[in-house]
PDB file of C-alpha atoms and ligand atoms in Angstrom:
ATOM      1  CA  MET A 782      -0.515  -0.120   0.092  1.00  0.00           C
ATOM      2  CA  LEU A 783       1.183   3.176  -1.224  1.00  0.00           C
ATOM      3  CA  ILE A 784       0.251   6.979  -1.480  1.00  0.00           C
ATOM      4  CA  ALA A 785       2.088   9.120  -3.399  1.00  0.00           C
ATOM      5  CA  GLY A 786       1.747  12.593  -3.877  1.00  0.00           C
ATOM      6  CA  ASN A 787       2.356  14.287  -7.196  1.00  0.00           C
ATOM      7  CA  TRP A 788       2.559  18.029  -6.040  1.00  0.00           C
ATOM      8  CA  LYS A 789       3.548  18.497 -10.467  1.00  0.00           C
ATOM      9  CA  MET A 790       4.626  22.496 -11.026  1.00  0.00           C
ATOM     10  CA  ASN A 791       3.014  23.971  -7.627  1.00  0.00           C
ATOM     11  CA  THR A 792       4.597  25.345  -4.518  1.00  0.00           C
ATOM     12  CA  ASP A 793       7.617  27.584  -4.314  1.00  0.00           C
ATOM     13  CA  LEU A 794      10.299  26.632  -1.538  1.00  0.00           C
ATOM     14  CA  ALA A 795       8.674  28.239   1.517  1.00  0.00           C
ATOM     15  CA  ALA A 796       5.052  26.571   0.392  1.00  0.00           C
ATOM     16  CA  ALA A 797       6.659  23.386  -0.328  1.00  0.00           C
ATOM     17  CA  THR A 798       8.500  23.155   3.124  1.00  0.00           C
ATOM     18  CA  GLN A 799       5.163  23.907   4.774  1.00  0.00           C
ATOM     19  CA  LEU A 800       3.185  21.441   2.811  1.00  0.00           C
ATOM     20  CA  ALA A 801       5.810  19.033   3.836  1.00  0.00           C
ATOM     21  CA  GLN A 802       5.946  20.218   7.496  1.00  0.00           C
ATOM     22  CA  ASP A 803       1.573  20.075   7.612  1.00  0.00           C
ATOM     23  CA  VAL A 804       1.628  16.595   5.698  1.00  0.00           C
ATOM     24  CA  VAL A 805       4.173  14.729   8.077  1.00  0.00           C
ATOM     25  CA  ALA A 806       1.894  16.625  11.372  1.00  0.00           C
ATOM     26  CA  ALA A 807      -1.062  15.530   9.388  1.00  0.00           C
ATOM     27  CA  VAL A 808      -0.085  11.747   8.219  1.00  0.00           C
ATOM     28  CA  GLY A 809       1.253  11.025  11.928  1.00  0.00           C
ATOM     29  CA  ASP A 810       2.235   6.867  11.811  1.00  0.00           C
ATOM     30  CA  PRO A 811       0.683   5.587   8.516  1.00  0.00           C
ATOM     31  CA  GLY A 812       1.194   2.229  10.076  1.00  0.00           C
ATOM     32  CA  ALA A 813       1.532  -0.232   6.949  1.00  0.00           C
ATOM     33  CA  VAL A 814       0.765   2.281   4.604  1.00  0.00           C
ATOM     34  CA  GLN A 815       3.907   3.660   2.635  1.00  0.00           C
ATOM     35  CA  VAL A 816       3.439   7.369   2.292  1.00  0.00           C
ATOM     36  CA  ALA A 817       5.621   9.770  -0.518  1.00  0.00           C
ATOM     37  CA  VAL A 818       5.748  13.128  -1.561  1.00  0.00           C
ATOM     38  CA  CYS A 819       6.727  14.392  -4.754  1.00  0.00           C
ATOM     39  CA  PRO A 820       7.865  18.221  -4.876  1.00  0.00           C
ATOM     40  CA  PRO A 821       9.571  19.942  -7.528  1.00  0.00           C
ATOM     41  CA  PHE A 822      12.818  19.759  -8.094  1.00  0.00           C
ATOM     42  CA  ILE A 823      14.201  23.424  -6.355  1.00  0.00           C
ATOM     43  CA  SER A 824      12.679  22.127  -3.035  1.00  0.00           C
ATOM     44  CA  LEU A 825      13.629  18.754  -2.689  1.00  0.00           C
ATOM     45  CA  ASP A 826      16.459  19.171  -0.564  1.00  0.00           C
ATOM     46  CA  ALA A 827      14.471  21.358   2.151  1.00  0.00           C
ATOM     47  CA  VAL A 828      11.384  19.230   1.889  1.00  0.00           C
ATOM     48  CA  PHE A 829      13.636  16.226   2.499  1.00  0.00           C
ATOM     49  CA  GLY A 830      14.860  18.202   5.713  1.00  0.00           C
ATOM     50  CA  ALA A 831      11.006  18.746   6.682  1.00  0.00           C
ATOM     51  CA  LEU A 832      10.382  15.152   6.498  1.00  0.00           C
ATOM     52  CA  ARG A 833      13.285  13.588   8.241  1.00  0.00           C
ATOM     53  CA  GLY A 834      12.447  11.667  11.089  1.00  0.00           C
ATOM     54  CA  SER A 835       8.815  10.827  10.026  1.00  0.00           C
ATOM     55  CA  ALA A 836       7.479   8.278   7.679  1.00  0.00           C
ATOM     56  CA  VAL A 837       7.185  10.130   4.750  1.00  0.00           C
ATOM     57  CA  LYS A 838       9.561   9.588   2.060  1.00  0.00           C
ATOM     58  CA  LEU A 839      10.678  11.688  -0.708  1.00  0.00           C
ATOM     59  CA  GLY A 840      10.409  11.431  -4.766  1.00  0.00           C
ATOM     60  CA  ALA A 841      11.177  13.425  -7.607  1.00  0.00           C
ATOM     61  CA  GLN A 842       8.801  13.551 -10.654  1.00  0.00           C
ATOM     62  CA  ASN A 843      11.072  13.019 -13.586  1.00  0.00           C
ATOM     63  CA  MET A 844      14.998  12.494 -14.033  1.00  0.00           C
ATOM     64  CA  HIS A 845      17.006  12.169 -17.032  1.00  0.00           C
ATOM     65  CA  ALA A 846      18.082   8.846 -18.130  1.00  0.00           C
ATOM     66  CA  ALA A 847      22.080   9.792 -18.085  1.00  0.00           C
ATOM     67  CA  ASP A 848      24.353  10.111 -14.980  1.00  0.00           C
ATOM     68  CA  ALA A 849      25.547  12.982 -15.731  1.00  0.00           C
ATOM     69  CA  GLY A 850      26.784  15.426 -18.676  1.00  0.00           C
ATOM     70  CA  ALA A 851      25.392  18.217 -21.107  1.00  0.00           C
ATOM     71  CA  TYR A 852      22.047  18.023 -20.889  1.00  0.00           C
ATOM     72  CA  THR A 853      21.098  21.525 -19.792  1.00  0.00           C
ATOM     73  CA  GLY A 854      18.164  21.682 -17.538  1.00  0.00           C
ATOM     74  CA  GLU A 855      18.317  18.255 -16.445  1.00  0.00           C
ATOM     75  CA  VAL A 856      18.198  16.477 -13.229  1.00  0.00           C
ATOM     76  CA  ALA A 857      19.861  12.925 -12.994  1.00  0.00           C
ATOM     77  CA  ALA A 858      19.330  10.123 -10.681  1.00  0.00           C
ATOM     78  CA  PRO A 859      22.264  10.394  -8.727  1.00  0.00           C
ATOM     79  CA  MET A 860      21.691  13.879  -7.863  1.00  0.00           C
ATOM     80  CA  LEU A 861      18.354  13.054  -6.697  1.00  0.00           C
ATOM     81  CA  ARG A 862      19.778   9.902  -4.650  1.00  0.00           C
ATOM     82  CA  SER A 863      21.968  12.785  -3.151  1.00  0.00           C
ATOM     83  CA  VAL A 864      19.003  14.836  -1.727  1.00  0.00           C
ATOM     84  CA  GLY A 865      17.357  11.882  -0.334  1.00  0.00           C
ATOM     85  CA  CYS A 866      14.991  10.715  -2.796  1.00  0.00           C
ATOM     86  CA  ASP A 867      13.704   7.087  -2.496  1.00  0.00           C
ATOM     87  CA  TYR A 868      11.127   7.495  -5.541  1.00  0.00           C
ATOM     88  CA  VAL A 869      10.551   9.048  -8.726  1.00  0.00           C
ATOM     89  CA  ILE A 870       7.787   9.492 -10.926  1.00  0.00           C
ATOM     90  CA  LEU A 871       8.642   8.434 -14.466  1.00  0.00           C
ATOM     91  CA  GLY A 872       6.114   8.848 -18.068  1.00  0.00           C
ATOM     92  CA  HIS A 873       3.699  10.892 -16.261  1.00  0.00           C
ATOM     93  CA  SER A 874       0.963  11.613 -18.790  1.00  0.00           C
ATOM     94  CA  GLU A 875       1.772  15.324 -18.710  1.00  0.00           C
ATOM     95  CA  ARG A 876       5.271  14.496 -19.579  1.00  0.00           C
ATOM     96  CA  ARG A 877       3.890  12.431 -22.691  1.00  0.00           C
ATOM     97  CA  GLN A 878       1.653  14.962 -23.548  1.00  0.00           C
ATOM     98  CA  TYR A 879       4.261  17.988 -23.321  1.00  0.00           C
ATOM     99  CA  PHE A 880       7.440  16.922 -23.556  1.00  0.00           C
ATOM    100  CA  GLY A 881       7.096  14.336 -26.070  1.00  0.00           C
ATOM    101  CA  GLU A 882       8.506  11.485 -23.623  1.00  0.00           C
ATOM    102  CA  THR A 883       8.147   7.986 -25.575  1.00  0.00           C
ATOM    103  CA  ASP A 884       7.627   4.555 -23.784  1.00  0.00           C
ATOM    104  CA  ALA A 885      11.617   4.368 -25.559  1.00  0.00           C
ATOM    105  CA  GLY A 886      12.748   7.267 -23.293  1.00  0.00           C
ATOM    106  CA  VAL A 887      10.468   5.960 -20.317  1.00  0.00           C
ATOM    107  CA  ASN A 888      11.929   2.497 -20.642  1.00  0.00           C
ATOM    108  CA  ALA A 889      15.878   3.942 -20.361  1.00  0.00           C
ATOM    109  CA  LYS A 890      14.859   6.245 -17.081  1.00  0.00           C
ATOM    110  CA  VAL A 891      13.448   3.081 -15.436  1.00  0.00           C
ATOM    111  CA  LYS A 892      16.733   1.312 -16.069  1.00  0.00           C
ATOM    112  CA  GLN A 893      18.941   4.236 -14.618  1.00  0.00           C
ATOM    113  CA  ALA A 894      16.411   4.745 -12.208  1.00  0.00           C
ATOM    114  CA  LEU A 895      16.870   0.643 -11.024  1.00  0.00           C
ATOM    115  CA  ALA A 896      20.938   0.905 -11.223  1.00  0.00           C
ATOM    116  CA  ASN A 897      21.042   4.499  -8.836  1.00  0.00           C
ATOM    117  CA  GLY A 898      18.935   2.648  -6.400  1.00  0.00           C
ATOM    118  CA  LEU A 899      15.210   4.755  -6.756  1.00  0.00           C
ATOM    119  CA  ILE A 900      11.962   3.049  -7.163  1.00  0.00           C
ATOM    120  CA  PRO A 901      10.589   4.019 -10.325  1.00  0.00           C
ATOM    121  CA  ILE A 902       6.423   4.920  -9.843  1.00  0.00           C
ATOM    122  CA  ILE A 903       5.819   4.085 -13.724  1.00  0.00           C
ATOM    123  CA  CYS A 904       3.009   5.868 -14.958  1.00  0.00           C
ATOM    124  CA  VAL A 905       0.576   4.684 -17.724  1.00  0.00           C
ATOM    125  CA  GLY A 906      -3.040   5.356 -19.154  1.00  0.00           C
ATOM    126  CA  GLU A 907      -5.200   5.780 -22.132  1.00  0.00           C
ATOM    127  CA  VAL A 908      -6.667   9.050 -23.380  1.00  0.00           C
ATOM    128  CA  LEU A 909     -10.308   9.498 -23.588  1.00  0.00           C
ATOM    129  CA  ASP A 910     -10.475   8.831 -27.466  1.00  0.00           C
ATOM    130  CA  GLU A 911      -8.526   5.694 -26.724  1.00  0.00           C
ATOM    131  CA  ARG A 912     -11.287   4.475 -23.958  1.00  0.00           C
ATOM    132  CA  ARG A 913     -14.043   5.530 -26.238  1.00  0.00           C
ATOM    133  CA  ALA A 914     -12.779   3.707 -29.022  1.00  0.00           C
ATOM    134  CA  GLY A 915     -12.243   0.293 -26.540  1.00  0.00           C
ATOM    135  CA  ARG A 916      -8.710   0.115 -26.838  1.00  0.00           C
ATOM    136  CA  GLU A 917      -7.814   1.166 -23.620  1.00  0.00           C
ATOM    137  CA  ASN A 918      -6.226  -2.490 -22.671  1.00  0.00           C
ATOM    138  CA  GLU A 919      -4.351  -2.390 -25.941  1.00  0.00           C
ATOM    139  CA  VAL A 920      -2.491   1.219 -25.211  1.00  0.00           C
ATOM    140  CA  VAL A 921      -1.716   0.222 -21.706  1.00  0.00           C
ATOM    141  CA  GLN A 922      -0.421  -3.081 -22.494  1.00  0.00           C
ATOM    142  CA  THR A 923       1.688  -1.340 -25.415  1.00  0.00           C
ATOM    143  CA  GLN A 924       3.202   1.269 -22.413  1.00  0.00           C
ATOM    144  CA  VAL A 925       3.783  -1.488 -19.743  1.00  0.00           C
ATOM    145  CA  ALA A 926       5.820  -3.622 -22.697  1.00  0.00           C
ATOM    146  CA  GLY A 927       7.935  -0.554 -23.375  1.00  0.00           C
ATOM    147  CA  ALA A 928       8.480   0.858 -20.304  1.00  0.00           C
ATOM    148  CA  LEU A 929       9.854  -2.653 -18.901  1.00  0.00           C
ATOM    149  CA  ASP A 930      11.654  -3.813 -21.717  1.00  0.00           C
ATOM    150  CA  GLY A 931      14.727  -5.464 -21.057  1.00  0.00           C
ATOM    151  CA  VAL A 932      14.272  -4.372 -17.277  1.00  0.00           C
ATOM    152  CA  SER A 933      15.303  -7.228 -14.905  1.00  0.00           C
ATOM    153  CA  VAL A 934      14.226  -6.637 -11.639  1.00  0.00           C
ATOM    154  CA  ASP A 935      13.206  -9.484  -8.573  1.00  0.00           C
ATOM    155  CA  ASP A 936      12.023  -7.623  -5.972  1.00  0.00           C
ATOM    156  CA  PRO A 937       8.448  -6.355  -6.676  1.00  0.00           C
ATOM    157  CA  ALA A 938       9.212  -3.372  -4.272  1.00  0.00           C
ATOM    158  CA  ARG A 939      12.006  -1.914  -6.737  1.00  0.00           C
ATOM    159  CA  LEU A 940       9.007  -0.596  -9.185  1.00  0.00           C
ATOM    160  CA  VAL A 941       5.566   1.153  -8.449  1.00  0.00           C
ATOM    161  CA  ILE A 942       3.473   1.137 -11.490  1.00  0.00           C
ATOM    162  CA  ALA A 943       0.549   4.032 -11.631  1.00  0.00           C
ATOM    163  CA  TYR A 944      -2.355   3.651 -13.628  1.00  0.00           C
ATOM    164  CA  GLU A 945      -3.690   7.185 -14.267  1.00  0.00           C
ATOM    165  CA  PRO A 946      -6.231   7.052 -17.285  1.00  0.00           C
ATOM    166  CA  VAL A 947      -5.536  10.557 -19.018  1.00  0.00           C
ATOM    167  CA  TRP A 948      -8.906  11.278 -18.745  1.00  0.00           C
ATOM    168  CA  ALA A 949      -9.498  11.327 -15.226  1.00  0.00           C
ATOM    169  CA  ILE A 950      -6.301  13.348 -14.208  1.00  0.00           C
ATOM    170  CA  GLY A 951      -7.140  16.703 -12.990  1.00  0.00           C
ATOM    171  CA  THR A 952     -10.306  16.682 -14.712  1.00  0.00           C
ATOM    172  CA  GLY A 953     -12.196  15.791 -11.591  1.00  0.00           C
ATOM    173  CA  GLU A 954     -13.785  12.832 -13.312  1.00  0.00           C
ATOM    174  CA  THR A 955     -12.520  10.140 -12.004  1.00  0.00           C
ATOM    175  CA  ALA A 956     -12.603   6.203 -13.284  1.00  0.00           C
ATOM    176  CA  THR A 957     -15.345   4.253 -11.283  1.00  0.00           C
ATOM    177  CA  PRO A 958     -13.892   1.700  -8.978  1.00  0.00           C
ATOM    178  CA  ALA A 959     -14.907  -1.100 -11.464  1.00  0.00           C
ATOM    179  CA  GLN A 960     -13.134   0.503 -14.235  1.00  0.00           C
ATOM    180  CA  ALA A 961     -10.278   0.816 -12.186  1.00  0.00           C
ATOM    181  CA  GLN A 962     -10.392  -2.727 -10.961  1.00  0.00           C
ATOM    182  CA  ASP A 963     -10.417  -3.896 -14.408  1.00  0.00           C
ATOM    183  CA  MET A 964      -7.150  -2.327 -15.773  1.00  0.00           C
ATOM    184  CA  HIS A 965      -5.433  -2.656 -12.604  1.00  0.00           C
ATOM    185  CA  ALA A 966      -6.302  -6.670 -13.058  1.00  0.00           C
ATOM    186  CA  PHE A 967      -5.193  -6.493 -16.532  1.00  0.00           C
ATOM    187  CA  ILE A 968      -1.905  -4.855 -15.480  1.00  0.00           C
ATOM    188  CA  ARG A 969      -1.023  -7.634 -12.567  1.00  0.00           C
ATOM    189  CA  GLY A 970      -1.792 -10.110 -15.298  1.00  0.00           C
ATOM    190  CA  LEU A 971       0.705  -8.467 -17.736  1.00  0.00           C
ATOM    191  CA  LEU A 972       3.281  -8.175 -14.960  1.00  0.00           C
ATOM    192  CA  SER A 973       2.466 -11.963 -13.776  1.00  0.00           C
ATOM    193  CA  LYS A 974       3.465 -13.404 -17.151  1.00  0.00           C
ATOM    194  CA  ARG A 975       6.938 -10.973 -17.224  1.00  0.00           C
ATOM    195  CA  PHE A 976       8.278 -11.407 -13.331  1.00  0.00           C
ATOM    196  CA  GLY A 977       6.372 -14.587 -12.177  1.00  0.00           C
ATOM    197  CA  GLU A 978       3.048 -14.252 -10.389  1.00  0.00           C
ATOM    198  CA  SER A 979       4.361 -13.728  -6.570  1.00  0.00           C
ATOM    199  CA  PHE A 980       6.115 -10.660  -8.256  1.00  0.00           C
ATOM    200  CA  ALA A 981       2.735  -9.466  -9.838  1.00  0.00           C
ATOM    201  CA  ARG A 982       1.094 -10.517  -6.504  1.00  0.00           C
ATOM    202  CA  ASP A 983       2.908  -8.158  -4.355  1.00  0.00           C
ATOM    203  CA  ILE A 984       4.143  -5.373  -6.742  1.00  0.00           C
ATOM    204  CA  HIS A 985       2.214  -2.147  -5.376  1.00  0.00           C
ATOM    205  CA  ILE A 986      -0.306  -0.542  -8.650  1.00  0.00           C
ATOM    206  CA  LEU A 987      -1.718   2.941  -7.636  1.00  0.00           C
ATOM    207  CA  TYR A 988      -4.455   4.402  -9.007  1.00  0.00           C
ATOM    208  CA  GLY A 989      -4.382   7.998 -10.519  1.00  0.00           C
ATOM    209  CA  GLY A 990      -6.983  10.783 -11.442  1.00  0.00           C
ATOM    210  CA  SER A 991      -8.673  12.692  -9.439  1.00  0.00           C
ATOM    211  CA  MET A 992      -8.455  10.424  -6.099  1.00  0.00           C
ATOM    212  CA  LYS A 993     -10.348  12.619  -3.320  1.00  0.00           C
ATOM    213  CA  PRO A 994     -11.119  11.503   0.176  1.00  0.00           C
ATOM    214  CA  ALA A 995     -14.793  11.339  -1.229  1.00  0.00           C
ATOM    215  CA  ASN A 996     -14.006   8.439  -3.749  1.00  0.00           C
ATOM    216  CA  ALA A 997     -10.600   7.343  -2.269  1.00  0.00           C
ATOM    217  CA  ALA A 998     -12.133   4.694  -0.086  1.00  0.00           C
ATOM    218  CA  ASP A 999     -14.135   2.813  -2.898  1.00  0.00           C
ATOM    219  CA  LEU A1000     -11.245   2.857  -5.436  1.00  0.00           C
ATOM    220  CA  LEU A1001      -8.721   1.614  -2.681  1.00  0.00           C
ATOM    221  CA  SER A1002     -11.034  -1.078  -1.428  1.00  0.00           C
ATOM    222  CA  GLN A1003     -10.966  -2.810  -4.768  1.00  0.00           C
ATOM    223  CA  THR A1004      -8.826  -6.128  -4.602  1.00  0.00           C
ATOM    224  CA  ASP A1005      -6.020  -4.854  -7.162  1.00  0.00           C
ATOM    225  CA  VAL A1006      -5.667  -1.711  -6.399  1.00  0.00           C
ATOM    226  CA  ASP A1007      -2.629  -0.874  -3.629  1.00  0.00           C
ATOM    227  CA  GLY A1008      -2.672   2.831  -3.384  1.00  0.00           C
ATOM    228  CA  GLY A1009      -2.847   5.815  -5.039  1.00  0.00           C
ATOM    229  CA  LEU A1010      -0.888   8.530  -7.324  1.00  0.00           C
ATOM    230  CA  ILE A1011      -2.431  11.997  -5.934  1.00  0.00           C
ATOM    231  CA  GLY A1012      -2.416  15.429  -7.924  1.00  0.00           C
ATOM    232  CA  GLY A1013      -4.580  17.461  -6.875  1.00  0.00           C
ATOM    233  CA  ALA A1014      -5.768  16.567  -3.602  1.00  0.00           C
ATOM    234  CA  SER A1015      -1.740  16.278  -2.696  1.00  0.00           C
ATOM    235  CA  LEU A1016      -1.420  20.031  -2.003  1.00  0.00           C
ATOM    236  CA  LYS A1017      -3.313  20.322   0.863  1.00  0.00           C
ATOM    237  CA  ALA A1018      -1.933  18.069   3.924  1.00  0.00           C
ATOM    238  CA  ASP A1019      -5.448  17.386   5.555  1.00  0.00           C
ATOM    239  CA  SER A1020      -7.306  15.960   2.459  1.00  0.00           C
ATOM    240  CA  PHE A1021      -3.881  13.897   1.455  1.00  0.00           C
ATOM    241  CA  ALA A1022      -3.912  12.778   4.934  1.00  0.00           C
ATOM    242  CA  ALA A1023      -7.372  11.901   4.670  1.00  0.00           C
ATOM    243  CA  ILE A1024      -6.545   9.693   1.529  1.00  0.00           C
ATOM    244  CA  VAL A1025      -3.813   8.171   3.650  1.00  0.00           C
ATOM    245  CA  GLN A1026      -6.273   7.463   5.784  1.00  0.00           C
ATOM    246  CA  ALA A1027      -8.662   5.851   3.793  1.00  0.00           C
ATOM    247  CA  GLU A1028      -6.258   2.864   2.454  1.00  0.00           C
ATOM    248  CA  GLN A1029      -5.389   2.120   6.340  1.00  0.00           C
ATOM    249  CA  GLY A1030      -8.911   0.924   6.450  1.00  0.00           C
ATOM    250  CA  ALA A1031      -9.059  -0.783   2.896  1.00  0.00           C
TER     251      ALA A1031
HETATM  252  P1  PGA B1966      -5.107  14.737  -9.839  1.00  0.00           P
HETATM  253  O1  PGA B1966      -3.639  14.397 -10.833  1.00  0.00           O
HETATM  254  O2  PGA B1966      -5.047  13.645  -8.810  1.00  0.00           O
HETATM  255  O3  PGA B1966      -5.048  16.154 -10.031  1.00  0.00           O
HETATM  256  O4  PGA B1966      -5.867  13.949 -10.824  1.00  0.00           O
HETATM  257  C1  PGA B1966      -3.120  13.287 -10.405  1.00  0.00           C
HETATM  258  C2  PGA B1966      -1.844  12.322 -11.294  1.00  0.00           C
HETATM  259  O5  PGA B1966      -1.893  13.469 -12.823  1.00  0.00           O
HETATM  260  O6  PGA B1966      -0.665  12.408 -10.563  1.00  0.00           O
END
């Protein structure tokens, strides 16, 4: 069970530090639920400081696939490790949509994250037209296969998949619990074929897309929904903590 907050391009340094402190206070002891927040790059160091001594882990929202070098404006995996990141979100639909990220590019980043001890949160999900055309499984299958091409990992705790139907991200429209469950079960089946049954049973498959306190319990209680990747509702410590609590009860 993992609840991760994706703060996207929100919060300056002061606001991020404050939000991290508020999240620590609001979440308290999350018990068996793993909790992470993913602030913008410039606040990672300060947020790590604010999280110290708490159960809340740190993640980044993206990274480059190379160790270092002439890639102006980019951030490398070893840099993320050096500021205390455990997680990195990769292949988010906003990266695919606005920054031209491809499955091959995501694949290179996944390998680099794993090689550097970061846990990639790999995002997959169909757009509205693809769902309307009944192609959601095919699209997600291609994304999962592409992201994991040639990836070798035996510990399911080293990898996270997030199913985020693009039509549900930031729109207020959520997948129904049944839609989420169907896709999560499908993804688990793909992972079972790729890595074996016990790996697939233990890996975290998160749902993302307008999850909020009001719908979290219904989504998180689905058999194959192992947590959430939370955008908008992670920007308020109380609503984020309420989702963590919903997971504790799920
Ligand atoms: P949302 O974003 O919760 O604001 O829909 C989720 C995400 O994009 O990770």
